[in-house]
Coordinates of C-alpha atoms in Angstrom, one line a residue:
M1 CA 127.9 85.0 84.1
K2 CA 125.2 82.3 83.9
K3 CA 127.5 79.8 85.6
I4 CA 128.4 82.3 88.3
G5 CA 124.7 82.8 89.0
I6 CA 124.0 79.0 89.2
D7 CA 127.0 78.6 91.5
L8 CA 125.7 81.3 93.8
I9 CA 122.3 79.6 94.1
E10 CA 123.7 76.1 94.6
T11 CA 126.1 77.3 97.3
G12 CA 123.4 79.3 99.1
K13 CA 125.2 82.6 98.5
S14 CA 122.7 84.1 96.1
R15 CA 120.6 85.9 98.8
A16 CA 123.2 88.6 99.4
P17 CA 123.3 90.0 95.9
L18 CA 119.5 89.5 95.6
T19 CA 119.0 91.5 98.8
W20 CA 121.0 94.5 97.7
A21 CA 119.3 94.3 94.3
A22 CA 115.9 94.3 95.9
V23 CA 116.8 97.2 98.3
L24 CA 118.2 99.2 95.4
V25 CA 115.1 98.6 93.2
F26 CA 112.8 99.6 96.1
V27 CA 114.7 102.8 96.9
L28 CA 114.7 103.8 93.2
S29 CA 111.0 103.0 93.0
L30 CA 110.3 105.8 95.5
V31 CA 111.8 108.5 93.2
P32 CA 108.7 109.0 90.9
V33 CA 106.5 109.1 94.0
L34 CA 108.5 111.7 95.8
A35 CA 109.0 113.6 92.6
L36 CA 105.3 114.5 92.8
A37 CA 105.5 115.8 96.3
G38 CA 106.0 119.4 95.3
V39 CA 103.0 119.2 93.0
D40 CA 100.6 117.7 95.6
R41 CA 97.9 120.1 96.9
A42 CA 94.9 120.0 99.3
S43 CA 91.5 119.3 97.9
G44 CA 87.9 118.6 98.8
D45 CA 87.4 117.4 102.4
D46 CA 90.8 118.9 103.4
W47 CA 89.3 122.3 103.3
S48 CA 86.2 121.3 105.4
F49 CA 87.9 119.2 108.1
G50 CA 90.8 121.7 108.4
L51 CA 88.6 124.8 108.6
L52 CA 88.4 125.3 112.4
T53 CA 92.1 124.4 113.0
H54 CA 93.2 126.7 110.1
L55 CA 91.3 129.7 111.4
A56 CA 92.7 129.0 114.9
W57 CA 96.2 128.9 113.6
V58 CA 95.9 132.0 111.5
D59 CA 94.3 134.0 114.4
T60 CA 96.6 132.8 117.2
H61 CA 99.6 130.8 116.0
S62 CA 99.0 128.8 119.1
V63 CA 99.4 125.0 119.0
W64 CA 97.1 124.6 122.0
R65 CA 94.4 126.6 120.3
V66 CA 94.8 124.4 117.2
L67 CA 94.4 121.3 119.3
Q68 CA 91.3 122.7 120.9
A69 CA 89.9 123.4 117.4
A70 CA 90.8 119.8 116.4
F71 CA 88.8 118.4 119.3
A72 CA 86.0 120.8 118.4
S73 CA 86.0 119.3 114.9
V74 CA 85.8 115.8 116.3
K75 CA 82.8 116.8 118.4
K76 CA 81.1 118.5 115.5
Y77 CA 81.5 115.6 113.1
Y78 CA 80.8 113.0 115.8
F79 CA 77.2 114.3 116.0
S80 CA 76.8 115.3 112.4
W81 CA 78.7 113.0 110.1
Q82 CA 80.6 109.9 111.4
G83 CA 82.0 108.5 114.6
T84 CA 85.6 107.8 113.5
W85 CA 87.0 110.2 116.0
F86 CA 90.7 109.6 115.5
S87 CA 90.5 109.9 111.8
V88 CA 88.6 113.2 112.1
F89 CA 91.2 114.4 114.5
L90 CA 93.9 113.7 111.9
F91 CA 91.8 115.2 109.2
S92 CA 91.6 118.5 111.1
L93 CA 95.4 118.7 111.1
Q94 CA 96.0 118.6 107.3
P95 CA 99.2 120.3 106.4
E96 CA 97.7 123.4 104.7
V97 CA 96.2 124.3 108.1
F98 CA 99.6 125.6 109.0
S99 CA 101.0 126.7 105.6
H100 CA 99.7 126.8 102.0
D101 CA 103.1 125.4 100.9
A102 CA 103.1 122.4 103.3
Y103 CA 101.1 119.8 101.4
W104 CA 104.2 118.4 99.8
I105 CA 104.8 116.5 103.0
V106 CA 101.8 114.2 102.5
P107 CA 103.4 111.7 100.1
V108 CA 106.7 111.9 102.0
L109 CA 104.9 111.3 105.3
M110 CA 102.6 108.5 104.1
T111 CA 105.4 106.5 102.4
G112 CA 107.6 107.1 105.4
L113 CA 105.0 105.8 107.8
L114 CA 104.2 102.8 105.7
I115 CA 107.9 101.9 105.4
G116 CA 108.5 102.4 109.1
G117 CA 105.5 100.5 110.3
V118 CA 105.9 97.5 108.0
S119 CA 109.6 97.3 108.6
D120 CA 109.2 97.5 112.4
F121 CA 106.7 94.7 112.4
L122 CA 108.7 92.5 110.0
Y123 CA 111.9 93.1 111.9
C124 CA 110.3 91.9 115.2
L125 CA 108.7 88.9 113.4
L126 CA 111.6 87.8 111.2
V127 CA 114.7 88.8 113.1
R128 CA 113.7 88.8 116.7
L129 CA 111.2 86.0 116.7
L130 CA 112.3 83.7 113.9
H131 CA 116.1 84.6 114.2
M132 CA 116.5 85.4 110.5
S133 CA 119.6 87.5 109.6
K134 CA 119.1 91.3 109.0
R135 CA 120.1 90.7 105.4
D136 CA 117.3 88.2 104.9
F137 CA 114.9 90.5 106.7
L138 CA 115.8 93.3 104.3
L139 CA 115.2 91.0 101.3
L140 CA 111.7 90.1 102.4
D141 CA 110.9 93.6 103.6
A142 CA 112.0 95.2 100.3
V143 CA 109.9 92.9 98.2
L144 CA 106.8 93.2 100.4
L145 CA 107.1 97.0 100.6
L146 CA 107.6 97.3 96.9
T147 CA 104.5 95.3 96.3
L148 CA 102.4 97.2 98.8
I149 CA 103.3 100.6 97.4
Q150 CA 103.5 99.9 93.7
F151 CA 100.3 97.9 93.3
V152 CA 97.9 99.5 95.7
P153 CA 94.7 99.9 93.8
Y154 CA 94.2 103.7 94.3
Q155 CA 97.4 105.7 94.8
T156 CA 95.5 108.8 95.5
S157 CA 93.9 107.6 98.7
A158 CA 97.0 105.7 99.7
I159 CA 99.7 108.3 99.3
F160 CA 98.8 111.7 97.9
W161 CA 95.5 112.8 99.3
Y162 CA 95.9 113.5 103.0
N163 CA 92.3 112.7 104.1
G164 CA 92.2 109.4 102.3
A165 CA 95.7 108.3 103.5
A166 CA 95.0 109.5 107.1
H167 CA 91.8 107.3 107.1
Y168 CA 93.3 104.2 105.5
T169 CA 97.1 104.2 105.4
V170 CA 97.7 105.5 108.9
P171 CA 95.4 102.9 110.6
F172 CA 97.2 100.2 108.7
V173 CA 100.5 101.5 110.1
L174 CA 99.0 101.5 113.6
V175 CA 98.2 97.7 113.2
M176 CA 101.9 97.2 112.2
L177 CA 103.2 99.1 115.2
A178 CA 100.8 97.4 117.6
G179 CA 101.8 94.0 116.2
A180 CA 105.5 94.8 116.6
C181 CA 104.7 95.7 120.3
F182 CA 103.0 92.4 120.8
I183 CA 106.0 90.4 119.5
R184 CA 108.4 92.5 121.6
Y185 CA 106.3 91.9 124.6
V186 CA 106.3 88.1 124.0
L187 CA 110.1 88.1 123.8
D188 CA 110.9 90.7 126.5
L189 CA 107.8 90.9 128.7
R190 CA 108.2 94.7 129.2
K191 CA 105.3 96.7 130.4
R192 CA 106.1 99.6 128.0
D193 CA 105.2 97.4 125.1
I194 CA 101.7 96.8 126.6
V195 CA 101.4 100.6 127.1
L196 CA 102.4 101.3 123.5
A197 CA 100.2 98.6 122.1
S198 CA 97.3 100.0 124.1
L199 CA 97.9 103.4 122.7
W200 CA 98.1 102.2 119.0
M201 CA 95.1 100.0 119.4
T202 CA 93.0 102.6 121.1
L203 CA 93.6 105.1 118.3
L204 CA 92.9 102.3 115.8
G205 CA 89.4 102.0 117.3
G206 CA 88.7 105.5 116.2
S207 CA 89.8 105.0 112.6
N208 CA 88.2 103.1 109.7
Y209 CA 86.3 100.0 110.6
L210 CA 88.0 97.6 108.2
T211 CA 91.5 98.2 109.6
A212 CA 90.2 98.1 113.2
I213 CA 88.8 94.6 112.6
F214 CA 92.1 93.6 111.0
G215 CA 93.9 94.7 114.2
L216 CA 91.6 92.8 116.4
G217 CA 91.9 89.7 114.3
L218 CA 95.7 89.8 114.2
F219 CA 95.9 90.2 118.0
F220 CA 93.5 87.4 118.5
L221 CA 95.6 85.1 116.4
F222 CA 98.8 86.2 118.2
V223 CA 97.2 85.4 121.6
I224 CA 96.4 81.9 120.4
L225 CA 99.8 81.3 118.9
F226 CA 101.9 82.7 121.7
F227 CA 99.8 81.5 124.7
R228 CA 101.9 78.3 124.9
H229 CA 105.0 80.5 125.1
S230 CA 103.8 82.4 128.1
R231 CA 100.4 83.0 129.7
K232 CA 101.4 86.6 130.2
V233 CA 100.4 87.2 126.6
L234 CA 96.9 87.5 128.0
F235 CA 97.9 91.0 129.1
M236 CA 97.6 91.8 125.4
L237 CA 93.8 91.4 125.8
L238 CA 94.0 94.9 127.3
P239 CA 95.0 96.6 124.1
M240 CA 92.2 94.6 122.4
A241 CA 89.7 95.7 124.9
L242 CA 90.7 99.3 124.5
E243 CA 90.4 99.1 120.8
A244 CA 87.0 97.5 121.1
A245 CA 86.0 100.4 123.5
G246 CA 87.3 103.0 121.0
L247 CA 85.4 101.1 118.2
L248 CA 82.2 101.1 120.3
V249 CA 82.5 104.9 120.9
S250 CA 82.8 105.3 117.1
A251 CA 80.0 102.9 116.3
L252 CA 77.6 104.6 118.7
A253 CA 78.1 108.1 117.2
P254 CA 74.9 109.9 116.3
G255 CA 76.6 111.1 113.1
N256 CA 76.6 107.5 111.8
A257 CA 72.8 107.6 111.6
V258 CA 72.9 111.0 110.0
R259 CA 75.3 109.9 107.3
G260 CA 73.6 106.6 106.8
G261 CA 70.1 108.1 106.4
S262 CA 66.8 106.5 106.9
G263 CA 68.1 103.1 105.8
Y264 CA 70.7 102.9 108.6
H265 CA 69.7 100.4 111.2
V266 CA 71.9 98.3 113.6
T267 CA 70.3 94.9 114.3
A268 CA 71.7 91.6 115.4
A269 CA 70.2 89.9 112.4
G270 CA 71.8 92.4 110.1
M271 CA 75.2 91.8 111.7
I272 CA 75.0 88.1 111.4
Q273 CA 73.8 88.2 107.8
A274 CA 76.7 90.6 107.0
A275 CA 79.1 88.1 108.6
G276 CA 77.9 85.3 106.3
E277 CA 78.2 87.5 103.3
A278 CA 81.7 88.6 104.3
L279 CA 82.8 84.9 104.3
A280 CA 81.4 84.4 100.9
Q281 CA 82.6 87.6 99.4
G282 CA 86.0 87.3 101.1
T283 CA 86.5 83.8 99.7
R284 CA 85.7 85.1 96.2
G285 CA 87.9 88.1 96.8
I286 CA 91.0 85.8 97.5
W287 CA 90.7 84.3 94.0
E288 CA 89.8 87.5 92.3
S289 CA 92.8 89.2 93.9
F290 CA 95.2 86.9 92.1
G291 CA 93.6 87.9 88.8
D292 CA 93.3 91.6 89.7
Y293 CA 96.9 92.0 90.9
P294 CA 98.9 89.4 88.8
V295 CA 102.2 91.3 89.3
A296 CA 101.7 91.3 93.0
A297 CA 101.0 87.6 92.8
A298 CA 104.3 87.1 90.9
A299 CA 106.1 89.0 93.7
M300 CA 104.6 86.7 96.3
I301 CA 105.8 83.7 94.4
V302 CA 109.3 85.1 94.5
T303 CA 108.8 85.8 98.2
A304 CA 107.8 82.2 98.8
V305 CA 111.0 81.0 97.2
F306 CA 113.1 83.3 99.4
M307 CA 111.1 82.1 102.5
W308 CA 111.7 78.5 101.7
D309 CA 115.5 79.0 101.2
I310 CA 115.7 81.0 104.5
L311 CA 113.5 78.8 106.6
R312 CA 115.1 75.6 105.3
E313 CA 118.2 76.7 107.2
K314 CA 116.7 78.5 110.2
V315 CA 114.0 76.0 111.3
P316 CA 116.3 73.1 112.2
E317 CA 119.1 75.5 113.4
R318 CA 116.8 77.3 115.8
H319 CA 114.4 74.4 116.5
L320 CA 111.5 76.5 115.3
H321 CA 108.0 75.0 115.6
F322 CA 104.9 75.7 113.4
P323 CA 102.1 73.5 114.8
C324 CA 98.7 73.1 113.3
P325 CA 99.2 74.9 110.0
V326 CA 95.7 74.4 108.6
P327 CA 93.9 76.2 111.5
V328 CA 96.4 79.0 111.4
I329 CA 96.0 79.5 107.7
L330 CA 92.2 79.4 108.1
C331 CA 92.6 82.1 110.7
F332 CA 94.4 84.3 108.2
W333 CA 91.6 83.6 105.7
G334 CA 89.0 84.5 108.3
I335 CA 90.8 87.8 109.1
Y336 CA 90.8 88.7 105.4
C337 CA 87.2 87.9 105.0
A338 CA 86.3 89.8 108.2
V339 CA 87.5 93.1 106.7
Y340 CA 84.6 92.9 104.2
W341 CA 82.1 92.9 107.0
P342 CA 81.7 96.6 107.7
V343 CA 81.2 97.4 104.0
L344 CA 78.5 94.7 103.7
F345 CA 76.8 95.7 107.0
V346 CA 76.1 99.2 105.7
G347 CA 74.9 97.8 102.4
G348 CA 77.9 98.7 100.3
S349 CA 80.0 96.7 97.9
V350 CA 83.6 96.7 97.1
S351 CA 83.1 95.5 93.5
D352 CA 80.6 98.0 92.3
G353 CA 82.4 101.2 93.4
S354 CA 79.8 102.2 96.0
V355 CA 82.4 102.6 98.7
S356 CA 85.4 104.9 99.3
V357 CA 88.4 104.1 97.1
G358 CA 90.4 103.6 100.3
V359 CA 88.4 100.4 101.0
P360 CA 90.0 98.4 98.2
N361 CA 93.3 99.7 99.3
T362 CA 92.8 98.2 102.8
I363 CA 91.5 95.0 101.4
F364 CA 94.6 94.7 99.2
Q365 CA 96.9 95.4 102.1
V366 CA 95.2 92.8 104.3
F367 CA 95.2 90.3 101.4
L368 CA 99.0 90.7 101.0
F369 CA 99.6 90.3 104.7
A370 CA 97.3 87.3 105.1
L371 CA 99.0 85.7 102.1
F372 CA 102.5 86.6 103.5
G373 CA 101.6 85.1 106.9
S374 CA 100.1 82.0 105.4
L375 CA 103.2 81.4 103.2
L376 CA 105.5 82.0 106.2
Y377 CA 103.7 79.6 108.5
G378 CA 103.0 77.0 105.9
I379 CA 106.5 76.9 104.5
G380 CA 107.9 76.9 108.1
W381 CA 105.8 73.8 108.8
I382 CA 107.1 72.1 105.7
C383 CA 110.7 72.9 106.6
E384 CA 110.1 71.6 110.1
K385 CA 108.7 68.3 108.9
S386 CA 111.5 67.9 106.3
G387 CA 114.1 68.6 108.9
G388 CA 115.7 71.3 106.8
A389 CA 116.5 69.0 103.9
G390 CA 116.5 70.2 100.4
A391 CA 119.8 71.9 99.8
R392 CA 120.1 70.2 96.4
L393 CA 116.7 71.6 95.5
R394 CA 117.8 75.2 95.6
L395 CA 118.4 75.5 91.9
P396 CA 115.2 73.8 90.8
V397 CA 113.1 75.8 93.3
Y398 CA 114.7 79.1 92.4
G399 CA 114.4 78.2 88.7
A400 CA 110.7 77.2 88.9
G401 CA 109.8 80.2 91.1
F402 CA 111.4 82.8 89.0
A403 CA 110.2 81.2 85.8
A404 CA 106.6 81.3 87.1
A405 CA 107.0 84.9 88.2
F406 CA 108.5 86.0 84.8
L407 CA 105.8 84.1 82.9
I408 CA 103.1 86.0 84.8
L409 CA 105.0 89.3 84.2
G410 CA 105.2 88.4 80.5
V411 CA 101.5 87.5 80.1
C412 CA 100.2 90.3 82.4
R413 CA 102.8 93.0 81.6
A414 CA 99.9 95.5 81.0
D415 CA 99.3 95.4 84.7
L416 CA 102.7 97.2 85.1
K417 CA 101.0 100.3 83.8
N418 CA 98.8 100.3 86.9
S419 CA 101.9 100.5 89.1
T420 CA 102.4 103.6 91.2
D421 CA 105.7 104.4 89.5
Y422 CA 104.3 104.2 86.0
V423 CA 101.3 106.3 86.9
C424 CA 103.5 109.0 88.5
Y425 CA 106.1 108.8 85.7
Y426 CA 103.4 109.2 83.0
Y427 CA 101.8 112.1 84.9
I428 CA 105.2 113.9 85.0
R429 CA 106.4 112.9 81.5
T430 CA 103.3 114.1 79.7
G431 CA 103.6 117.5 81.3
R432 CA 100.4 117.2 83.2
A433 CA 102.1 117.6 86.6
A434 CA 103.7 120.9 85.5
V435 CA 100.4 122.2 84.2
Y436 CA 98.6 121.2 87.4
K437 CA 101.2 122.9 89.6
E438 CA 101.1 126.1 87.6
Q439 CA 97.3 126.2 87.8
M440 CA 97.3 125.4 91.5
D441 CA 99.9 128.1 92.2
E442 CA 97.7 130.6 90.4
L443 CA 94.6 129.5 92.4
T444 CA 96.5 129.7 95.7
G445 CA 97.8 133.2 94.8
I446 CA 94.3 134.5 94.2
L447 CA 92.9 132.9 97.3
T448 CA 95.7 134.1 99.6
D449 CA 95.4 137.7 98.3
E450 CA 93.9 139.6 101.2
S451 CA 92.7 142.4 99.0
V452 CA 90.3 140.0 97.2
E453 CA 87.0 139.5 99.0
D454 CA 84.8 138.0 96.3
A455 CA 87.2 135.6 94.6
V456 CA 86.8 134.5 91.0
V457 CA 89.2 131.8 89.8
P458 CA 89.7 129.8 86.6
F459 CA 88.7 126.2 86.3
I460 CA 91.5 123.7 86.9
V461 CA 91.7 121.8 83.6
G462 CA 93.4 118.5 82.7
E463 CA 93.6 115.2 84.6
Q464 CA 94.9 115.1 88.1
E465 CA 95.4 111.4 88.9
P466 CA 97.2 110.2 91.0
L467 CA 96.6 113.6 92.7
V468 CA 93.1 114.8 93.5
H469 CA 91.3 118.1 93.0
L470 CA 87.6 118.6 93.8
P471 CA 86.9 121.6 91.5
V472 CA 85.5 125.0 92.4
T473 CA 82.3 125.4 90.4
L474 CA 80.2 128.2 88.8
D475 CA 77.8 128.1 91.8
K476 CA 79.0 130.0 94.8
D477 CA 76.6 128.0 97.0
E478 CA 78.2 124.7 96.0
W479 CA 79.8 122.8 99.0
T480 CA 83.4 123.0 97.7
N481 CA 83.0 126.7 96.9
Q482 CA 81.7 127.5 100.4
K483 CA 84.3 125.5 102.3
M484 CA 87.2 126.9 100.4
A485 CA 85.8 130.4 100.7
L486 CA 85.6 130.0 104.5
F487 CA 89.0 128.5 104.7
F488 CA 90.6 131.4 102.9
R489 CA 88.2 134.0 104.5
K490 CA 86.5 135.1 101.3
K491 CA 82.9 136.4 101.1
S492 CA 82.3 134.2 98.1
L493 CA 84.1 132.0 95.6
V494 CA 83.2 131.0 92.1
A495 CA 85.1 129.6 89.1
V496 CA 84.8 130.5 85.4
P497 CA 85.9 128.6 82.3
R498 CA 89.6 129.0 81.7
D499 CA 89.2 130.4 78.2
E500 CA 86.9 133.1 79.6
W501 CA 89.4 133.8 82.4
E502 CA 92.2 134.2 79.9
A503 CA 90.1 136.5 77.7
Q504 CA 89.4 138.7 80.7
G505 CA 93.1 138.7 81.5
E506 CA 93.8 140.2 78.1
I507 CA 91.2 142.9 78.7
R508 CA 92.7 143.6 82.2

């Protein structure tokens, strides 16, 4: 068996079984995630942002009235909370607006969007632009998707909580879709790709600021790289301008000042200072990321080995060119550093937990793509300069790469417990998922009972991660209590300790 494996590597036939193994592992890795779909429930901001749309749906069952309510929600929060108009529009359409049994779709939808967006972008980049085979595309795609989903810092905001995922995962997907349109336009020069890219980038301007900056940076780099191919790529400045316009509308929202409080000020000096701090913190963040996500780093080492083996063949065969690698890699570094800028500008910090947990997710995603892009371009340049030589180095390169990856896995195996699969599996195996589902079914039953006007519910006990539940409290005037009461059309809503609830049940 060992000799067969060595022969496959030396003859260049190893990538086929590795591809199917990687695809199989990736598909199986989705099982624990999707197993929690039926347990997932709305919480916190879902009730608030979905209030107007839910009431519109219950009263009319008209999609048009729901959309009107969604736009009313955007207007309301634009002036009172934050300018991210597209995110708020998505927030207002959370699944339980339409059915109390519909929230299961959130993890299915978010993983599906992520897989679709990343795969679309990588297919255009690797197959259409760099002429890799579909098999090699699947290999790199499976490894990158596995890393993105399994080692995202906070699974809750990435996959399971609609509001968090709509604000961070969906915009990342928009960047991927827009980037795919850019590459297709470079190759085909079709106007519809400009139109689609303009749509995705405009919507991106109304989402979270970190991902919006990532989109602008990626398009700027693509314009520079592809300008020598055709000056018509300058038409892609239109989607950039539309995103910038959407971003400006978001930034000028009166609600930003309301949310930011008395300390919120927009000044040129503050913007410049934040840019300098972003370069410094982003540079530290690159090195810290290798320590914070060692298993992801191991996966990227394996990815680099695959890239070298593939590009060693494709670069001379297709006469591919990778000029000026240092400036390009520095651009990737600059894009990564730039996503720190919005956080620093408002006085937050990624490291001290003063920002939404979706922020580290976006920084992780951009880090992986910046690293992936740097490896692809740098290895492509090496293969171009070497003329594709190195067939005899296959076995040593594979051996060294996999040995390094397995060494990291051995030393840092504890990090595997942070993986999405382990977190989901542990939540299910310990019975916590079943308990949470039972309690949430009980809560929903009480709140949907039209005969109950002043609702009293038991506390939800136990841990919810990777799911999320912002609890109902003893105080009927608490924010969560009020929003849930309005959502379910109750006069009031309070919670009591579960032991007290169970004692009352015995009396009843």
